[in-house]
GROMACS .gro file of C-alpha atoms in nm:
model
  288
    1MET     CA    1   7.159   7.778  21.927
    2ARG     CA    2   7.113   8.122  22.084
    3LEU     CA    3   7.265   7.995  22.408
    4ALA     CA    4   7.563   7.846  22.225
    5PHE     CA    5   7.630   8.167  22.032
    6GLY     CA    6   7.574   8.377  22.342
    7VAL     CA    7   7.815   8.186  22.565
    8GLY     CA    8   8.054   8.101  22.283
    9GLY     CA    9   8.069   8.463  22.173
   10TRP     CA   10   8.218   8.555  22.511
   11LEU     CA   11   8.435   8.251  22.578
   12PHE     CA   12   8.547   8.160  22.224
   13PRO     CA   13   8.484   8.469  22.010
   14ARG     CA   14   8.692   8.364  21.710
   15GLN     CA   15   8.528   8.024  21.677
   16ALA     CA   16   8.181   8.166  21.741
   17GLY     CA   17   8.238   8.439  21.480
   18ARG     CA   18   8.339   8.186  21.218
   19ARG     CA   19   8.051   7.957  21.302
   20ILE     CA   20   7.785   8.227  21.282
   21GLU     CA   21   7.930   8.346  20.951
   22ALA     CA   22   7.888   7.994  20.811
   23VAL     CA   23   7.524   7.995  20.925
   24PHE     CA   24   7.463   8.348  20.793
   25THR     CA   25   7.591   8.269  20.444
   26ARG     CA   26   7.412   7.936  20.398
   27PRO     CA   27   7.062   7.962  20.247
   28SER     CA   28   6.786   7.753  20.401
   29VAL     CA   29   6.735   7.391  20.303
   30GLN     CA   30   6.362   7.462  20.281
   31GLY     CA   31   6.429   7.720  20.011
   32ARG     CA   32   6.596   7.459  19.793
   33GLU     CA   33   6.313   7.216  19.855
   34ARG     CA   34   6.055   7.476  19.748
   35ALA     CA   35   6.258   7.552  19.438
   36LEU     CA   36   6.278   7.189  19.331
   37ALA     CA   37   5.906   7.141  19.389
   38ALA     CA   38   5.802   7.454  19.197
   39PRO     CA   39   5.648   7.407  18.851
   40LEU     CA   40   5.883   7.498  18.566
   41LEU     CA   41   5.619   7.713  18.395
   42ASP     CA   42   5.726   7.587  18.051
   43ALA     CA   43   6.066   7.748  18.095
   44GLU     CA   44   6.360   7.671  17.871
   45LEU     CA   45   6.640   7.561  18.104
   46ASP     CA   46   7.003   7.648  18.053
   47SER     CA   47   7.314   7.666  18.271
   48LEU     CA   48   7.625   7.878  18.311
   49GLU     CA   49   7.953   7.802  18.486
   50ILE     CA   50   8.056   8.086  18.720
   51ASP     CA   51   8.363   8.063  18.944
   52GLY     CA   52   8.342   7.685  18.962
   53GLU     CA   53   7.968   7.670  19.029
   54THR     CA   54   7.685   7.576  18.793
   55VAL     CA   55   7.411   7.840  18.776
   56THR     CA   56   7.070   7.738  18.640
   57LEU     CA   57   6.893   7.976  18.401
   58TYR     CA   58   6.524   7.992  18.305
   59ARG     CA   59   6.400   8.158  17.985
   60TRP     CA   60   6.068   8.244  17.826
   61GLY     CA   61   6.015   8.402  17.485
   62ASP     CA   62   6.269   8.500  17.220
   63ALA     CA   63   6.527   8.754  17.336
   64ALA     CA   64   6.646   8.791  16.976
   65THR     CA   65   6.317   8.954  16.875
   66GLN     CA   66   6.165   9.071  17.206
   67PRO     CA   67   6.296   9.313  17.473
   68LEU     CA   68   6.446   9.109  17.757
   69LEU     CA   69   6.372   9.145  18.128
   70LEU     CA   70   6.582   8.966  18.390
   71PHE     CA   71   6.448   8.873  18.735
   72SER     CA   72   6.684   8.854  19.034
   73HIS     CA   73   6.549   8.661  19.336
   74GLY     CA   74   6.621   8.714  19.704
   75TRP     CA   75   6.785   8.514  19.983
   76SER     CA   76   6.673   8.151  20.018
   77SER     CA   77   6.446   8.202  19.718
   78PHE     CA   78   6.478   8.089  19.355
   79GLY     CA   79   6.440   8.202  18.997
   80LEU     CA   80   6.093   8.059  18.944
   81ARG     CA   81   5.962   8.311  19.197
   82VAL     CA   82   5.924   8.529  18.890
   83SER     CA   83   5.593   8.344  18.843
   84PRO     CA   84   5.358   8.628  18.959
   85TRP     CA   85   5.524   8.864  18.710
   86LEU     CA   86   5.556   8.621  18.422
   87PRO     CA   87   5.205   8.634  18.267
   88ARG     CA   88   5.192   9.014  18.261
   89LEU     CA   89   5.547   9.048  18.129
   90ARG     CA   90   5.475   8.804  17.848
   91GLU     CA   91   5.145   8.980  17.769
   92GLN     CA   92   5.340   9.304  17.735
   93GLY     CA   93   5.567   9.143  17.476
   94TYR     CA   94   5.878   9.087  17.685
   95ALA     CA   95   6.110   8.792  17.676
   96VAL     CA   96   6.184   8.695  18.037
   97ALA     CA   97   6.480   8.531  18.207
   98SER     CA   98   6.556   8.437  18.565
   99PHE     CA   99   6.813   8.222  18.739
  100ASP     CA  100   6.896   8.046  19.064
  101GLN     CA  101   7.177   8.216  19.250
  102VAL     CA  102   7.474   8.010  19.369
  103ALA     CA  103   7.364   7.789  19.662
  104HIS     CA  104   6.999   7.838  19.568
  105GLY     CA  105   6.744   7.634  19.375
  106ARG     CA  106   6.896   7.409  19.110
  107SER     CA  107   7.233   7.586  19.115
  108SER     CA  108   7.534   7.434  19.289
  109GLY     CA  109   7.712   7.567  19.595
  110ARG     CA  110   7.652   7.588  19.970
  111HIS     CA  111   7.724   7.948  20.064
  112ALA     CA  112   7.642   8.289  19.915
  113THR     CA  113   7.702   8.657  19.991
  114LEU     CA  114   7.570   8.991  19.866
  115PRO     CA  115   7.883   9.068  19.660
  116GLY     CA  116   7.856   8.717  19.519
  117PHE     CA  117   7.492   8.785  19.427
  118GLY     CA  118   7.607   9.094  19.238
  119ARG     CA  119   7.885   8.915  19.053
  120VAL     CA  120   7.661   8.626  18.947
  121LEU     CA  121   7.388   8.865  18.832
  122ALA     CA  122   7.639   9.058  18.621
  123ARG     CA  123   7.772   8.737  18.462
  124VAL     CA  124   7.421   8.611  18.385
  125ALA     CA  125   7.330   8.947  18.230
  126ARG     CA  126   7.644   8.938  18.014
  127ARG     CA  127   7.552   8.589  17.894
  128LEU     CA  128   7.194   8.686  17.806
  129GLY     CA  129   7.271   9.005  17.615
  130PRO     CA  130   7.115   9.354  17.625
  131LEU     CA  131   6.855   9.398  17.899
  132GLU     CA  132   6.549   9.616  17.864
  133GLY     CA  133   6.514   9.597  18.239
  134VAL     CA  134   6.605   9.408  18.553
  135ILE     CA  135   6.374   9.336  18.848
  136GLY     CA  136   6.501   9.225  19.187
  137HIS     CA  137   6.350   9.140  19.524
  138SER     CA  138   6.531   9.180  19.856
  139LEU     CA  139   6.896   9.073  19.822
  140GLY     CA  140   6.832   9.030  19.451
  141GLY     CA  141   6.744   9.399  19.437
  142ALA     CA  142   7.059   9.497  19.626
  143ALA     CA  143   7.257   9.286  19.379
  144ILE     CA  144   7.124   9.504  19.096
  145GLY     CA  145   7.295   9.810  19.239
  146LEU     CA  146   7.626   9.627  19.276
  147ALA     CA  147   7.606   9.473  18.928
  148LEU     CA  148   7.522   9.806  18.762
  149ALA     CA  149   7.809   9.972  18.946
  150GLU     CA  150   8.039   9.705  18.799
  151GLY     CA  151   7.920   9.768  18.444
  152MET     CA  152   7.605   9.560  18.394
  153GLU     CA  153   7.388   9.723  18.126
  154ALA     CA  154   7.011   9.763  18.157
  155ARG     CA  155   6.776  10.041  18.050
  156ARG     CA  156   6.568  10.040  18.371
  157ALA     CA  157   6.569   9.873  18.712
  158VAL     CA  158   6.298   9.784  18.965
  159LEU     CA  159   6.417   9.708  19.319
  160ILE     CA  160   6.166   9.562  19.564
  161ALA     CA  161   6.247   9.579  19.937
  162PRO     CA  162   6.625   9.602  19.884
  163PRO     CA  163   6.860   9.595  20.186
  164ALA     CA  164   7.095   9.893  20.184
  165ASP     CA  165   7.352   9.809  20.449
  166ALA     CA  166   7.530   9.474  20.486
  167LEU     CA  167   7.689   9.587  20.812
  168ALA     CA  168   7.348   9.659  20.963
  169ALA     CA  169   7.225   9.320  20.839
  170THR     CA  170   7.504   9.141  21.024
  171GLU     CA  171   7.417   9.331  21.341
  172ARG     CA  172   7.050   9.236  21.311
  173PHE     CA  173   7.142   8.871  21.258
  174ALA     CA  174   7.388   8.872  21.548
  175ARG     CA  175   7.120   9.016  21.780
  176ALA     CA  176   6.864   8.762  21.662
  177MET     CA  177   7.109   8.478  21.729
  178GLY     CA  178   7.215   8.618  22.067
  179LEU     CA  179   7.581   8.641  21.964
  180GLY     CA  180   7.814   8.748  22.244
  181ALA     CA  181   7.957   9.094  22.170
  182PRO     CA  182   8.328   8.996  22.147
  183ALA     CA  183   8.251   8.767  21.851
  184LEU     CA  184   8.087   9.035  21.635
  185PRO     CA  185   8.414   9.170  21.484
  186MET     CA  186   8.518   8.810  21.411
  187PHE     CA  187   8.185   8.751  21.236
  188ARG     CA  188   8.235   9.059  21.019
  189ARG     CA  189   8.593   8.972  20.926
  190ALA     CA  190   8.499   8.615  20.833
  191LEU     CA  191   8.216   8.746  20.615
  192GLU     CA  192   8.441   8.999  20.444
  193ARG     CA  193   8.695   8.727  20.367
  194ARG     CA  194   8.430   8.510  20.203
  195ALA     CA  195   8.267   8.802  20.020
  196GLY     CA  196   8.592   8.956  19.903
  197ALA     CA  197   8.466   9.301  19.996
  198SER     CA  198   8.452   9.544  20.286
  199LEU     CA  199   8.102   9.561  20.436
  200PRO     CA  200   8.100   9.941  20.478
  201ALA     CA  201   8.219   9.983  20.117
  202ILE     CA  202   7.913   9.804  19.974
  203ALA     CA  203   7.658  10.014  20.163
  204VAL     CA  204   7.422  10.173  19.913
  205GLN     CA  205   7.541  10.530  19.972
  206HIS     CA  206   7.882  10.424  19.839
  207VAL     CA  207   7.755  10.212  19.548
  208VAL     CA  208   7.472  10.390  19.365
  209PRO     CA  209   7.544  10.766  19.346
  210GLY     CA  210   7.723  10.725  19.011
  211LEU     CA  211   7.450  10.516  18.845
  212ALA     CA  212   7.266  10.660  18.543
  213VAL     CA  213   7.003  10.386  18.502
  214PRO     CA  214   6.653  10.501  18.607
  215ALA     CA  215   6.530  10.294  18.902
  216LEU     CA  216   6.206  10.237  19.088
  217VAL     CA  217   6.242  10.136  19.453
  218VAL     CA  218   5.934   9.972  19.609
  219HIS     CA  219   5.927   9.920  19.986
  220ASP     CA  220   5.661   9.848  20.245
  221LEU     CA  221   5.637  10.082  20.541
  222ALA     CA  222   5.593   9.788  20.779
  223ASP     CA  223   5.867   9.561  20.640
  224ARG     CA  224   6.000   9.371  20.943
  225GLU     CA  225   6.294   9.206  20.769
  226VAL     CA  226   6.447   9.497  20.579
  227PRO     CA  227   6.349   9.831  20.737
  228TRP     CA  228   6.169  10.078  20.510
  229ASP     CA  229   6.439  10.341  20.562
  230GLU     CA  230   6.685  10.118  20.374
  231GLY     CA  231   6.469  10.133  20.061
  232GLU     CA  232   6.430  10.506  20.112
  233ARG     CA  233   6.809  10.535  20.128
  234TYR     CA  234   6.833  10.385  19.779
  235ALA     CA  235   6.594  10.649  19.649
  236ARG     CA  236   6.794  10.930  19.812
  237TYR     CA  237   7.132  10.826  19.677
  238TRP     CA  238   7.043  10.684  19.334
  239PRO     CA  239   7.018  10.965  19.077
  240GLY     CA  240   6.700  10.944  18.872
  241SER     CA  241   6.535  10.694  19.106
  242ARG     CA  242   6.185  10.706  19.247
  243LEU     CA  243   6.032  10.556  19.562
  244LEU     CA  244   5.695  10.380  19.579
  245ASN     CA  245   5.570  10.307  19.930
  246THR     CA  246   5.324  10.030  20.013
  247THR     CA  247   5.140   9.938  20.332
  248GLY     CA  248   5.040   9.599  20.468
  249LEU     CA  249   5.244   9.385  20.228
  250GLY     CA  250   5.552   9.322  20.442
  251HIS     CA  251   5.875   9.188  20.298
  252HIS     CA  252   5.757   8.886  20.099
  253ARG     CA  253   5.405   8.948  19.969
  254ILE     CA  254   5.519   9.274  19.813
  255ALA     CA  255   5.719   9.084  19.550
  256GLY     CA  256   5.409   8.925  19.398
  257ASP     CA  257   5.144   9.188  19.468
  258ALA     CA  258   4.932   9.267  19.162
  259GLN     CA  259   4.942   9.644  19.216
  260VAL     CA  260   5.320   9.639  19.261
  261ILE     CA  261   5.354   9.439  18.939
  262GLU     CA  262   5.140   9.689  18.748
  263ALA     CA  263   5.340   9.979  18.891
  264GLY     CA  264   5.661   9.807  18.785
  265LEU     CA  265   5.528   9.755  18.433
  266ARG     CA  266   5.432  10.122  18.405
  267PHE     CA  267   5.779  10.224  18.517
  268LEU     CA  268   5.943   9.987  18.269
  269ARG     CA  269   5.735  10.151  17.995
  270GLY     CA  270   5.879  10.488  18.092
  271GLU     CA  271   5.591  10.626  18.299
  272ALA     CA  272   5.649  10.824  18.619
  273VAL     CA  273   5.575  10.600  18.918
  274GLY     CA  274   5.632  10.681  19.284
  275GLU     CA  275   5.800  10.995  19.414
  276ARG     CA  276   6.140  11.152  19.375
  277VAL     CA  277   6.325  11.163  19.708
  278VAL     CA  278   6.538  11.476  19.735
  279SER     CA  279   6.881  11.462  19.895
  280THR     CA  280   6.975  11.717  20.161
  281PRO     CA  281   7.299  11.798  20.347
  282ALA     CA  282   7.130  11.672  20.665
  283LEU     CA  283   7.145  11.310  20.548
  284PRO     CA  284   7.308  11.083  20.809
  285TYR     CA  285   7.540  10.936  20.545
  286GLY     CA  286   7.634  11.264  20.377
  287LEU     CA  287   7.510  11.452  20.074
  288ALA     CA  288   7.432  11.238  19.771
   0.00000   0.00000   0.00000
């Protein structure tokens, strides 16, 4: 496939750009298989129609009498990945909800984008009612910023290994796939058409500076999928946010690590966790 994208990117840039966009926006088949094989954990299942797709919801506890926490999964993942958090959240008296994003898990659809993640998260939150907090891993964390910027209401937010820059993500993917340089602008334009948004406009430094919801950003220093500096960028530009660094957990294990879960619970209770990152005029993306 690298050879095809490499040669095609030079000889047929428009076609190669469209093709790589279709690959980029389609979650893995293995992710769906893992979702369907995962135990339901005694969840109450529900569904919601969003823009012509059926989104599957999972619920535990009674949101009418207990504070509600919503979990937002990452790319090629699924809502039941809340499982490491679930026992501790329930012990702390929370009702819990999660969901499968469009094109993930039990939900319908074939393609997804970051702006789409944000829109679906906001619609799910509106359906569920007032949120005590929202927890998101990877793209699910980035979706929290977008959803809050569009009016989603939550008292606190925990973002684990969130990507900050969709444009940088496309460049990393294009390099990994060996895409010929002339096709890169075509790739970006095709993605923006599907997403309904400009990639530079949804970079974190343009999305979160106006947010008032306290946030904890957790990121591993050795994350090989989403560089640590992207999590740090959230903490610089999000007013009232704090940054908790980890080591040795990478991009995936961090989401279910026991110490990260306990830190998240402390933050949700209102305790100070992590460090405040101070903005300076020397920031590469401007002063927050």
